[in-house]
Amino acid sequence: MGVPAQRGRAASVIHALLVACTLFWALSALCVQGQSQAGQLSVDASPQNARKISDRMFGVFFEEINHAGAGGLWAELVSNRGFEAGGPNTPSNIDPWLIIGDESSIIVGTDRTSCFARNPVALRMEVLCDSKRTNACPTGGVGVYNPGYWGMNIEKGKVYKVSLHIRSSDAVSLTVSLTSSDGLQKLAAHTITGSKKSFAKWTKIEFHLKSSQNNTNSRLQLTTSKSGVIWLDQVSVMPSDTYMGHGFRKDLSLMLANLKPQFLKFPGGNYAMGNYLRNAFRWSETVGPWEERPGHFNDAWGYWTDDGLGFFEFLQLAEDLGASPVWVVNDGASLNEEVSTATIASLVKDAVDGIEFARGGPKTPWGSVRAAMGHPEPFKLDYVSIGNQECWMLYYRGNYQKFYSAIKAAYPDVNIISSCDRSTISPSNPADLYDVHVYTSSSNMFSRTSMFDNTPRSGPKAIVSEYAVTGNDAGKGTLVAALAEAAFLIGLERNSDVVEMASCAPLFVNDNDRRWSPDAIVFNSWQRYGCPNYWMLHFFKDSSGASLHPTIIQISNYNQIVASAITWQNAKDKSTYLRIKVVNFGNSAVDLSISVAGLENGIKKSGSRQTVLTSSSPLDENSFQQPEKVVPVSSPLANAEEQISVSVRPYSLTSFDLLLEPSKHASI
């Protein structure tokens, strides 16, 4: 997220305000029930007056916030898999790992004996009990278990890849199992056995577990009934069925793919900066074999990340989604400190090296690291954002120029994004794009549909990389917030000659760790749903690269309507549609006469559709209990033609997709 970071509000205050707002909205709706407005919407669909929207207009912004990645999009089930979260000094906290057995049977701690130089902490289990002695181990043995991120979702018939490193002072008989949260229900198990000699040195063990049952609140257990000392490190459980086979949780990834994002901005936000530079995202420490990645404390949002979701994985996700990666570079600034321009050179080189990792040939120093990870072909990294809204900081402009010059010298085609606003950009302080963040109330967001209307039409374009409705009526994702954002996006469509890209924030929230509300997609270990603003984005997923047509709305004494019109083509069947979107942000229904002029090809008699996003109250939200309370509803649009009369409901987003006749010049 942008600077400054929003912190949580008192739950009781939020609840009281929401109750009051809900009552206000409900009473307002009742007072105007039955009232309606009449208006005219004119669409100039002539090709000569159309303007092409940017090919990358609408995308997504991912930040490691709310456990969006660790315990979310990244499918790793084990939390603190390398035992590094407790810090480098041992013995250390092993949370969330817990011990099976009491102090008379097992002593568990950490030491610095790992075989991995960059993450030296390992788990040490001294087993005091035995199956053949008077100090017999309890039934099932002793050991440790990991509950994952608020429970592991284990599904019947699914296969899970288990990987761990073991060293032992004696022969080994270690059972690795997936069980219920209390350990009583065994879902799958495998026993690792070997002689003292077999495990005298660190040994990597890999195998697969197939679950016999479903359990949404499972855990991983490692148990033994054999005395001795066993060391464990880098314990991983990954579902074998991940998105495109690249380690991403499939259901969440599909929700992203369904938005057809044209770019993926990563990794933050405040996460890229850190509260302190020692905890900033360092790309070079997140590449290579996952066991060798040291991980780091995400101090901006208060939790440990193993960095399984690293620089390579972000680039891979962008490629899998068909999106252009937009990398936010740490420019030497955190929320509380800053590197001076005189000493910034090493960070500048680090950024250039990062681009080489993404784009360099397989024989270049950093390109070879990427190739060794299984991707010899370069990634198409064309956008680099220098920092995260730090223009106000003392050294930003001086540091920015160092980054700009070095990157352009090595990669002149890379588009550089500045954190400063448009007014600061000049030949002596150049930029290809400038970053804009908008966080505001729903009413103000609605008014910002005209935010770029008076922007000069020459010079660098904007990337509105973070926008969201916040405040009392935002809740955890309300309809009215989504409608306000829709109106804002219609304004961006209309001003797509000066706005290149846009994405909402935040994208994900694990319901067990809400650091920010609202968010587009809510999930836990086994469920997920889209908030109204997620579904709102579906109305814009075909806008990138489409043709924008001029529209004029005429309604007397009612300024709560905004609209846009685009021509877009269905990639599957090549059908062409004229899509008219209408946001009604007010509490009156509108009888709208739509007039379309200038079409080269007529509207087909059938095949047109109307889609509406609305609900009974503007403060309605989706939830795990009612995941589809506020979702788009689509229906055929009968008698579609150049002149149509429709009714637009209060507090709604409506699209009219008019199927056009095939072009007479189309090839047969």
XYZ file of C-alpha atoms in Angstrom:
668
model
C 0.000 0.000 0.000
C 0.998 3.622 -0.247
C 2.547 5.859 2.363
C 1.421 6.308 5.093
C 0.141 2.866 6.066
C -3.424 2.606 7.323
C -3.752 0.867 10.673
C -6.785 -0.908 12.079
C -9.718 0.841 13.664
C -11.470 -0.216 16.824
C -13.952 -2.927 15.895
C -16.687 -1.538 18.099
C -16.466 1.900 16.516
C -16.638 0.405 13.024
C -19.644 -1.667 13.975
C -21.500 1.304 15.401
C -20.760 3.452 12.371
C -21.806 0.738 9.958
C -25.074 0.199 11.812
C -25.767 3.922 11.693
C -24.838 4.128 8.000
C -26.931 1.106 7.142
C -29.951 2.626 8.873
C -29.390 5.913 7.057
C -29.114 4.222 3.652
C -32.193 2.087 4.330
C -34.304 5.048 5.412
C -33.110 7.048 2.399
C -34.109 4.261 0.048
C -37.542 3.964 1.649
C -38.147 7.689 1.372
C -37.663 7.652 -2.391
C -39.249 4.304 -3.145
C -41.181 4.574 -6.376
C -39.499 7.794 -7.521
C -37.671 7.674 -10.833
C -35.807 9.930 -13.195
C -35.865 10.099 -16.984
C -32.829 10.699 -19.135
C -31.179 10.377 -22.524
C -27.845 8.661 -23.260
C -26.373 9.344 -26.700
C -23.524 7.177 -28.017
C -21.433 8.180 -31.022
C -20.250 4.779 -32.268
C -18.692 6.059 -35.487
C -15.148 4.693 -36.033
C -13.741 8.119 -36.900
C -14.592 9.493 -33.460
C -13.444 6.433 -31.521
C -10.229 6.349 -29.514
C -8.227 3.257 -28.615
C -7.869 2.516 -24.893
C -4.417 1.480 -23.700
C -3.673 -2.215 -24.224
C -2.632 -2.450 -20.566
C -5.365 -0.283 -19.092
C -6.625 -2.576 -16.342
C -4.433 -4.896 -14.315
C -3.806 -6.030 -10.754
C -1.518 -4.895 -7.963
C -0.238 -7.557 -5.584
C 1.199 -6.687 -2.189
C 2.208 -9.071 0.571
C -0.359 -7.714 3.021
C -3.124 -9.551 4.907
C -1.209 -12.821 4.313
C -2.063 -12.398 0.648
C 0.893 -14.506 -0.457
C 2.225 -16.410 2.551
C -0.776 -18.492 3.531
C -2.686 -17.363 0.463
C -1.804 -17.155 -3.218
C 1.436 -19.077 -2.642
C 0.282 -22.649 -2.045
C 2.904 -23.682 0.548
C 1.012 -25.182 3.497
C 3.759 -25.046 6.142
C 4.237 -21.812 8.038
C 7.823 -21.027 9.111
C 9.098 -24.001 7.154
C 12.762 -23.140 7.761
C 12.461 -22.221 11.485
C 13.962 -18.798 10.722
C 10.993 -16.686 11.844
C 12.210 -16.560 15.442
C 15.405 -14.788 14.436
C 19.065 -15.809 14.159
C 19.765 -16.135 17.897
C 19.096 -19.605 19.248
C 17.289 -21.163 20.968
C 14.455 -19.237 19.326
C 10.693 -19.108 19.017
C 9.441 -21.812 16.628
C 5.879 -20.462 16.293
C 3.529 -21.760 14.918
C 5.209 -25.156 15.394
C 4.086 -26.917 18.579
C 5.381 -29.922 20.495
C 3.769 -33.361 20.777
C 4.768 -34.854 24.115
C 5.874 -33.455 27.477
C 9.295 -32.506 28.838
C 9.901 -36.006 30.174
C 9.732 -37.434 26.663
C 11.064 -34.740 24.313
C 12.991 -31.458 24.364
C 12.624 -29.256 21.297
C 14.669 -26.178 20.432
C 16.666 -24.564 17.657
C 20.360 -24.266 16.923
C 22.523 -22.933 14.111
C 23.530 -26.234 12.513
C 21.598 -26.066 9.228
C 23.370 -26.960 6.016
C 22.130 -23.711 4.453
C 24.491 -20.794 4.951
C 21.873 -18.071 4.411
C 19.330 -19.625 6.793
C 21.384 -21.400 9.447
C 18.649 -22.143 12.025
C 17.440 -25.744 12.306
C 15.042 -27.543 14.628
C 16.598 -29.920 17.189
C 14.441 -32.665 18.710
C 15.990 -34.605 21.578
C 13.767 -37.643 22.088
C 14.079 -39.011 25.626
C 11.515 -41.797 25.411
C 11.704 -45.048 23.479
C 9.500 -47.937 22.473
C 11.650 -50.528 24.251
C 12.611 -48.852 27.535
C 10.889 -48.095 30.799
C 10.428 -44.497 29.632
C 8.094 -45.565 26.836
C 6.863 -43.010 24.356
C 3.131 -42.317 24.341
C 0.993 -43.974 21.688
C 1.700 -42.369 18.343
C 5.105 -41.090 19.443
C 6.428 -37.626 20.179
C 7.570 -34.827 17.946
C 6.242 -31.581 16.490
C 3.330 -30.389 14.390
C 2.611 -27.407 12.183
C -0.963 -26.071 11.752
C -0.037 -24.083 8.664
C -1.793 -20.777 8.199
C -4.863 -21.157 10.418
C -5.292 -24.776 9.373
C -4.319 -26.740 6.279
C -6.982 -27.616 3.742
C -6.396 -31.282 2.873
C -8.682 -32.777 0.240
C -9.602 -36.404 -0.340
C -7.783 -37.954 -3.266
C -5.418 -35.001 -3.677
C -1.641 -35.543 -3.686
C 0.767 -33.417 -1.639
C 4.503 -33.177 -2.184
C 6.477 -33.326 1.070
C 10.093 -32.207 1.283
C 12.358 -31.943 4.332
C 15.983 -32.131 5.391
C 17.023 -34.533 8.185
C 20.145 -35.179 10.226
C 20.337 -37.617 13.146
C 22.661 -38.913 15.850
C 21.163 -42.390 15.518
C 18.981 -44.535 13.284
C 15.780 -42.838 12.165
C 12.151 -43.891 12.222
C 10.161 -40.713 11.670
C 6.504 -40.688 10.664
C 5.310 -37.741 8.606
C 1.536 -37.457 8.578
C -1.323 -35.165 7.709
C -3.939 -35.249 10.447
C -6.928 -33.390 11.846
C -6.225 -30.397 14.066
C -6.295 -32.565 17.193
C -4.131 -35.281 15.641
C -6.793 -37.977 16.041
C -7.842 -38.326 12.408
C -5.040 -39.513 10.144
C -5.426 -38.426 6.515
C -2.125 -39.665 5.082
C 1.204 -40.875 6.454
C 4.693 -41.962 5.433
C 7.483 -43.293 7.658
C 11.087 -42.353 6.954
C 13.562 -44.998 8.107
C 17.309 -45.287 7.869
C 20.475 -46.257 9.652
C 22.655 -43.960 11.725
C 25.054 -43.748 8.798
C 22.261 -42.783 6.374
C 21.462 -39.598 8.275
C 24.813 -38.707 9.821
C 24.875 -35.752 7.390
C 22.034 -33.542 6.259
C 19.864 -35.489 3.810
C 16.985 -34.243 1.687
C 13.918 -36.473 1.661
C 11.025 -36.062 -0.783
C 7.851 -38.085 -1.168
C 4.132 -37.726 -1.887
C 1.150 -38.144 0.393
C -2.325 -38.917 -0.913
C -5.145 -37.993 1.423
C -7.876 -40.512 2.198
C -10.275 -37.901 3.594
C -11.262 -34.237 3.567
C -10.328 -31.913 6.393
C -10.247 -28.118 6.150
C -8.418 -27.667 9.462
C -5.544 -30.111 9.228
C -1.960 -30.120 10.429
C 1.397 -31.694 9.564
C 2.915 -34.015 12.179
C 6.455 -35.383 12.475
C 6.609 -38.037 15.185
C 8.867 -40.835 16.413
C 9.061 -43.401 19.203
C 12.835 -43.836 18.900
C 15.225 -42.108 21.291
C 18.032 -39.930 20.005
C 18.549 -36.495 18.502
C 16.985 -35.532 15.178
C 17.511 -32.251 13.391
C 14.934 -30.986 10.870
C 15.010 -28.111 8.414
C 13.138 -26.691 5.425
C 9.964 -28.710 5.887
C 7.540 -28.167 3.022
C 4.118 -29.464 1.993
C 2.829 -28.319 -1.391
C -0.325 -29.397 -3.225
C 0.628 -31.097 -6.481
C -2.294 -29.405 -8.230
C -1.294 -25.735 -8.468
C -2.053 -23.067 -11.057
C -0.099 -23.835 -14.253
C 2.072 -26.138 -12.117
C 3.997 -23.177 -10.726
C 3.096 -23.241 -7.038
C 0.133 -20.857 -6.918
C -3.105 -21.749 -5.169
C -5.374 -22.703 -8.020
C -8.729 -21.268 -6.933
C -7.274 -17.854 -6.081
C -5.210 -17.747 -9.264
C -8.274 -18.514 -11.363
C -10.062 -15.581 -9.755
C -7.210 -13.382 -10.971
C -7.158 -14.959 -14.424
C -10.888 -14.344 -14.806
C -10.232 -10.605 -14.563
C -7.994 -10.776 -17.671
C -5.387 -8.510 -16.050
C -3.093 -6.808 -18.530
C -0.377 -6.100 -15.982
C 0.768 -7.348 -12.581
C 2.425 -4.815 -10.311
C 4.469 -6.291 -7.435
C 5.659 -6.745 -4.659
C 4.267 -3.603 -2.942
C 3.547 -1.104 -1.545
C 4.967 -0.715 1.901
C 6.108 -4.333 1.656
C 8.699 -3.288 -0.941
C 9.987 -0.574 1.410
C 9.711 -2.076 4.861
C 9.393 -0.048 8.017
C 13.175 -0.370 8.092
C 15.493 -1.183 5.208
C 16.758 -4.350 6.867
C 13.255 -5.751 6.321
C 12.687 -4.455 2.786
C 12.003 -6.876 -0.072
C 15.398 -7.820 -1.548
C 14.830 -9.488 -4.896
C 18.189 -11.302 -4.999
C 17.464 -13.045 -1.692
C 14.179 -14.428 -3.050
C 15.566 -16.306 -6.081
C 17.311 -19.637 -6.468
C 16.315 -22.877 -4.682
C 13.626 -22.147 -2.105
C 15.585 -23.904 0.659
C 18.391 -21.386 0.248
C 16.204 -18.289 0.535
C 16.656 -16.676 3.958
C 13.142 -15.216 4.175
C 12.485 -11.956 5.970
C 10.193 -10.280 8.464
C 7.477 -8.274 6.742
C 7.593 -5.484 9.309
C 5.263 -3.263 7.267
C 2.416 -5.710 7.925
C 3.683 -7.665 10.901
C 4.481 -11.235 9.852
C 7.247 -13.524 8.598
C 7.557 -14.522 4.941
C 9.651 -17.468 3.787
C 9.931 -15.827 0.349
C 8.768 -18.886 -1.523
C 6.806 -16.251 -3.413
C 9.833 -14.367 -4.680
C 10.948 -12.281 -7.631
C 11.022 -15.255 -10.009
C 7.549 -16.390 -8.944
C 6.063 -12.929 -9.478
C 7.501 -12.849 -12.996
C 6.204 -16.370 -13.612
C 2.726 -15.449 -12.374
C 2.618 -12.446 -14.689
C 3.563 -14.678 -17.609
C 0.970 -17.292 -16.635
C -1.723 -14.605 -16.490
C -0.665 -13.083 -19.801
C 0.082 -9.847 -17.951
C 2.989 -7.411 -18.198
C 5.084 -7.410 -15.009
C 5.540 -4.046 -13.274
C 8.362 -4.280 -10.741
C 8.467 -1.841 -7.825
C 12.137 -1.301 -7.001
C 13.262 -0.413 -3.513
C 14.923 2.951 -4.078
C 16.836 3.090 -0.811
C 13.903 4.276 1.270
C 11.862 2.664 4.021
C 9.089 4.216 6.057
C 11.610 5.335 8.684
C 14.982 5.763 6.958
C 16.598 6.669 3.678
C 19.884 6.105 1.833
C 21.521 9.303 0.650
C 22.218 9.939 -3.018
C 25.949 9.880 -2.276
C 25.730 6.233 -1.177
C 22.936 4.913 -3.417
C 25.151 3.316 -6.097
C 24.985 -0.255 -4.754
C 21.178 -0.221 -4.716
C 21.122 1.171 -8.251
C 23.351 -1.680 -9.413
C 21.095 -4.130 -7.583
C 18.098 -2.865 -9.569
C 19.932 -3.190 -12.876
C 20.985 -6.714 -11.870
C 17.331 -7.498 -11.165
C 16.379 -6.492 -14.688
C 19.184 -8.713 -15.990
C 17.744 -11.597 -13.970
C 14.398 -11.051 -15.684
C 15.573 -10.155 -19.191
C 19.163 -11.268 -19.574
C 20.280 -14.137 -21.763
C 20.844 -17.531 -20.119
C 24.613 -17.016 -20.157
C 24.621 -13.647 -18.399
C 25.489 -13.688 -14.677
C 21.943 -13.194 -13.433
C 20.167 -14.615 -16.465
C 21.943 -17.895 -15.779
C 20.385 -17.989 -12.302
C 16.943 -17.623 -13.882
C 17.765 -20.305 -16.431
C 18.849 -22.670 -13.661
C 15.415 -22.159 -12.098
C 13.826 -23.595 -15.238
C 13.141 -20.494 -17.344
C 15.934 -20.046 -19.914
C 13.833 -17.670 -22.003
C 13.792 -14.084 -20.693
C 10.706 -12.643 -19.060
C 9.224 -9.592 -20.748
C 9.832 -6.974 -18.069
C 9.068 -3.580 -19.603
C 7.984 -1.520 -16.579
C 9.967 -0.575 -13.483
C 8.569 1.683 -10.779
C 11.161 3.562 -8.746
C 9.891 3.488 -5.181
C 6.476 3.723 -3.603
C 5.175 7.284 -3.325
C 8.347 8.645 -1.677
C 8.631 11.859 -3.684
C 8.265 13.814 -0.444
C 11.408 12.242 1.041
C 14.699 14.141 1.161
C 16.767 12.052 -1.259
C 14.091 10.652 -3.551
C 14.615 12.929 -6.538
C 18.385 12.619 -6.486
C 18.182 8.863 -6.068
C 15.509 8.586 -8.743
C 17.764 10.232 -11.316
C 20.530 7.731 -10.505
C 18.154 4.803 -11.027
C 16.667 6.344 -14.177
C 20.045 6.983 -15.813
C 21.478 3.551 -15.010
C 18.403 1.606 -16.119
C 17.981 3.581 -19.342
C 21.686 3.130 -20.139
C 21.395 -0.650 -19.857
C 17.776 -1.107 -20.974
C 16.579 1.970 -22.889
C 13.221 0.399 -23.729
C 12.191 -0.106 -20.097
C 9.424 2.267 -19.027
C 10.377 4.070 -15.826
C 7.612 5.064 -13.404
C 8.166 8.009 -11.067
C 6.647 8.336 -7.594
C 6.400 12.096 -8.104
C 3.351 13.766 -9.582
C 3.117 15.076 -13.097
C 4.072 18.621 -12.197
C 7.598 17.608 -11.184
C 8.459 15.778 -14.421
C 10.662 17.682 -16.856
C 13.578 17.087 -19.242
C 15.916 17.290 -16.244
C 13.689 14.932 -14.205
C 12.260 12.597 -16.865
C 9.777 9.761 -16.519
C 7.776 7.563 -18.850
C 4.873 7.318 -16.395
C 3.982 8.746 -13.006
C 2.307 6.848 -10.176
C -0.996 7.961 -8.646
C -2.651 6.555 -5.505
C -6.260 7.405 -4.623
C -7.778 6.453 -1.251
C -10.935 8.313 -0.365
C -14.616 8.094 0.577
C -17.234 6.699 -1.791
C -18.768 10.110 -2.517
C -15.380 11.631 -3.262
C -14.345 8.653 -5.384
C -17.529 9.062 -7.422
C -16.712 12.730 -7.984
C -13.250 11.784 -9.220
C -14.708 10.416 -12.424
C -13.546 13.795 -13.788
C -10.134 13.706 -12.059
C -8.138 13.651 -15.305
C -10.501 15.676 -17.491
C -8.289 18.771 -17.406
C -4.907 17.015 -17.522
C -2.686 18.265 -20.381
C -2.854 15.772 -23.233
C 0.919 15.653 -23.861
C 3.717 14.358 -21.671
C 3.970 11.255 -19.485
C 0.847 9.271 -18.702
C -0.409 8.200 -15.298
C -0.514 4.743 -13.789
C -3.192 4.760 -11.104
C -1.633 1.747 -9.410
C -3.569 1.964 -6.148
C -7.140 3.125 -5.692
C -9.813 2.176 -3.169
C -12.807 3.526 -1.348
C -12.036 3.756 2.358
C -13.989 5.085 5.298
C -17.229 4.317 7.054
C -19.249 3.141 4.070
C -16.432 0.957 2.694
C -16.944 -1.724 5.353
C -15.309 -4.979 4.331
C -16.318 -4.329 0.737
C -19.729 -2.756 0.130
C -21.800 -2.301 -2.998
C -21.667 1.484 -2.744
C -17.851 1.382 -2.579
C -17.765 -0.758 -5.722
C -20.103 1.623 -7.557
C -17.976 4.625 -6.653
C -14.890 2.836 -7.941
C -16.746 1.890 -11.131
C -17.552 5.558 -11.756
C -13.883 6.391 -11.191
C -12.810 3.732 -13.708
C -15.264 5.047 -16.276
C -13.497 8.384 -15.861
C -10.174 6.632 -16.490
C -11.574 5.017 -19.634
C -12.714 8.412 -20.832
C -9.234 9.800 -20.118
C -7.273 6.832 -21.400
C -5.228 9.164 -23.583
C -3.523 10.402 -20.389
C -3.928 7.328 -18.168
C -2.024 4.200 -19.184
C -2.852 1.717 -16.420
C -4.995 1.232 -13.302
C -5.308 -1.328 -10.495
C -7.132 -1.522 -7.181
C -5.590 -2.180 -3.766
C -5.394 -4.321 -1.777
C -6.080 -7.375 -3.893
C -6.289 -10.194 -1.307
C -7.054 -10.664 2.373
C -6.800 -13.808 4.445
C -9.848 -13.469 6.688
C -7.720 -14.538 9.653
C -5.395 -11.547 9.317
C -7.158 -8.393 8.159
C -4.566 -5.623 8.180
C -6.585 -3.499 5.776
C -10.196 -3.333 4.611
C -11.761 -3.430 2.126
C -10.070 -5.893 -0.249
C -11.126 -7.390 -3.564
C -10.815 -11.112 -2.737
C -11.359 -12.703 0.686
C -10.201 -16.219 1.516
C -9.223 -18.662 4.238
C -7.549 -22.059 3.939
C -10.398 -23.545 1.920
C -12.939 -20.868 0.969
C -12.877 -17.683 -1.070
C -15.246 -15.074 -2.426
C -15.117 -11.877 -4.389
C -16.221 -8.602 -2.829
C -18.525 -6.343 -4.872
C -15.518 -4.412 -6.195
C -14.031 -7.685 -7.504
C -17.202 -8.341 -9.476
C -17.278 -4.718 -10.588
C -13.887 -5.258 -12.251
C -15.458 -7.879 -14.524
C -17.332 -5.047 -16.239
C -13.948 -3.571 -17.251
C -11.962 -6.693 -18.133
C -12.611 -6.263 -21.870
C -11.786 -2.547 -21.935
C -8.005 -2.832 -22.393
C -7.271 -2.296 -26.083
C -10.943 -1.610 -26.873
C -12.287 1.378 -28.805
C -13.831 4.117 -26.659
C -16.804 6.036 -28.043
C -18.038 9.491 -26.999
C -21.161 9.549 -24.832
C -23.472 12.321 -23.652
C -25.920 11.982 -20.740
C -28.834 14.367 -20.294
C -30.841 14.098 -17.058
C -32.432 17.068 -15.336
C -31.624 17.663 -11.661
C -29.845 14.321 -11.204
C -26.051 14.099 -11.255
C -25.590 10.541 -10.022
C -25.184 8.858 -13.424
C -21.960 8.241 -15.368
C -21.573 6.134 -18.501
C -19.125 4.949 -21.124
C -19.273 2.978 -24.357
C -16.669 0.701 -25.910
C -16.443 -1.672 -28.835
C -14.732 -4.926 -27.919
C -14.207 -8.333 -29.472
C -14.783 -11.691 -27.827
C -11.489 -13.571 -28.157
C -13.221 -16.961 -28.279
C -15.731 -16.534 -31.096
C -14.491 -13.205 -32.533
C -17.927 -11.635 -32.061
C -17.906 -7.853 -31.717
C -19.990 -6.022 -29.125
C -20.837 -2.458 -28.284
C -20.748 -2.353 -24.478
C -22.516 0.534 -22.755
C -21.803 0.797 -19.024
C -23.969 2.899 -16.721
C -23.314 3.611 -13.029
C -26.256 4.878 -11.011
C -24.811 6.130 -7.740
C -28.081 7.553 -6.494
C -31.242 6.259 -4.837
C -33.554 6.877 -7.815
C -34.287 4.539 -10.668
C -33.609 6.062 -14.083
C -35.660 5.421 -17.220
C -32.973 5.808 -19.835
C -33.424 6.221 -23.548
C -30.249 5.054 -25.273
C -29.524 6.293 -28.776
C -26.638 4.809 -30.781
C -25.456 6.558 -33.937
C -22.641 5.971 -36.414
C -22.409 2.177 -36.315
C -20.703 0.698 -39.364
C -22.498 -2.597 -38.761
C -25.974 -2.970 -37.356
C -27.065 -4.653 -34.137
C -28.131 -8.286 -34.433
C -31.678 -9.146 -33.453
C -30.510 -11.672 -30.853
C -27.399 -12.344 -28.819
C -27.274 -9.090 -26.832
C -27.165 -9.199 -23.040
C -27.749 -6.997 -20.006
C -25.690 -7.474 -16.820
C -26.500 -5.769 -13.510
C -24.547 -5.470 -10.266
C -26.820 -4.290 -7.437
C -28.443 -5.377 -4.175
C -31.204 -4.479 -1.756
C -28.964 -2.095 0.218
C -25.970 -0.034 -0.907
C -24.068 -1.260 2.159
C -24.562 -4.941 1.330
C -21.432 -7.093 1.396
C -20.506 -10.633 0.451
C -19.319 -13.134 3.056
C -18.448 -16.800 3.479
C -22.063 -17.329 4.512
C -23.418 -15.357 1.529
C -20.624 -15.291 -1.052
C -22.979 -14.296 -3.885
C -25.151 -11.729 -2.162
C -23.767 -9.018 -4.462
C -22.748 -10.472 -7.830
C -23.505 -9.596 -11.451
C -26.714 -11.030 -12.888
C -26.849 -11.427 -16.653
C -29.918 -11.864 -18.855
C -30.759 -11.657 -22.567
C -31.555 -8.185 -23.857
C -34.576 -8.506 -26.096
C -35.185 -6.258 -29.096
C -31.730 -4.705 -29.021
C -31.387 -1.937 -31.600
C -29.955 1.551 -32.120
C -32.788 3.090 -30.068
C -33.646 1.291 -26.836
C -35.374 2.219 -23.605
C -34.119 0.671 -20.369
C -34.608 1.104 -16.644
C -31.473 1.542 -14.553
C -31.924 0.512 -10.932
C -30.830 2.669 -7.975
C -27.312 1.973 -6.705
C -26.349 -0.199 -9.634
C -23.776 -0.852 -12.324
C -25.334 -2.026 -15.576
C -23.757 -3.063 -18.847
C -25.566 -3.493 -22.145
C -23.595 -5.690 -24.526
C -25.074 -5.176 -27.988
C -23.985 -7.879 -30.432
C -22.994 -6.305 -33.733
C -23.417 -7.731 -37.203
C -20.193 -9.132 -38.708
C -18.165 -6.668 -40.713
C -18.925 -6.740 -44.429
C -15.160 -6.595 -45.025
C -14.396 -9.566 -42.801
C -12.624 -12.472 -44.475
C -14.567 -15.677 -45.003
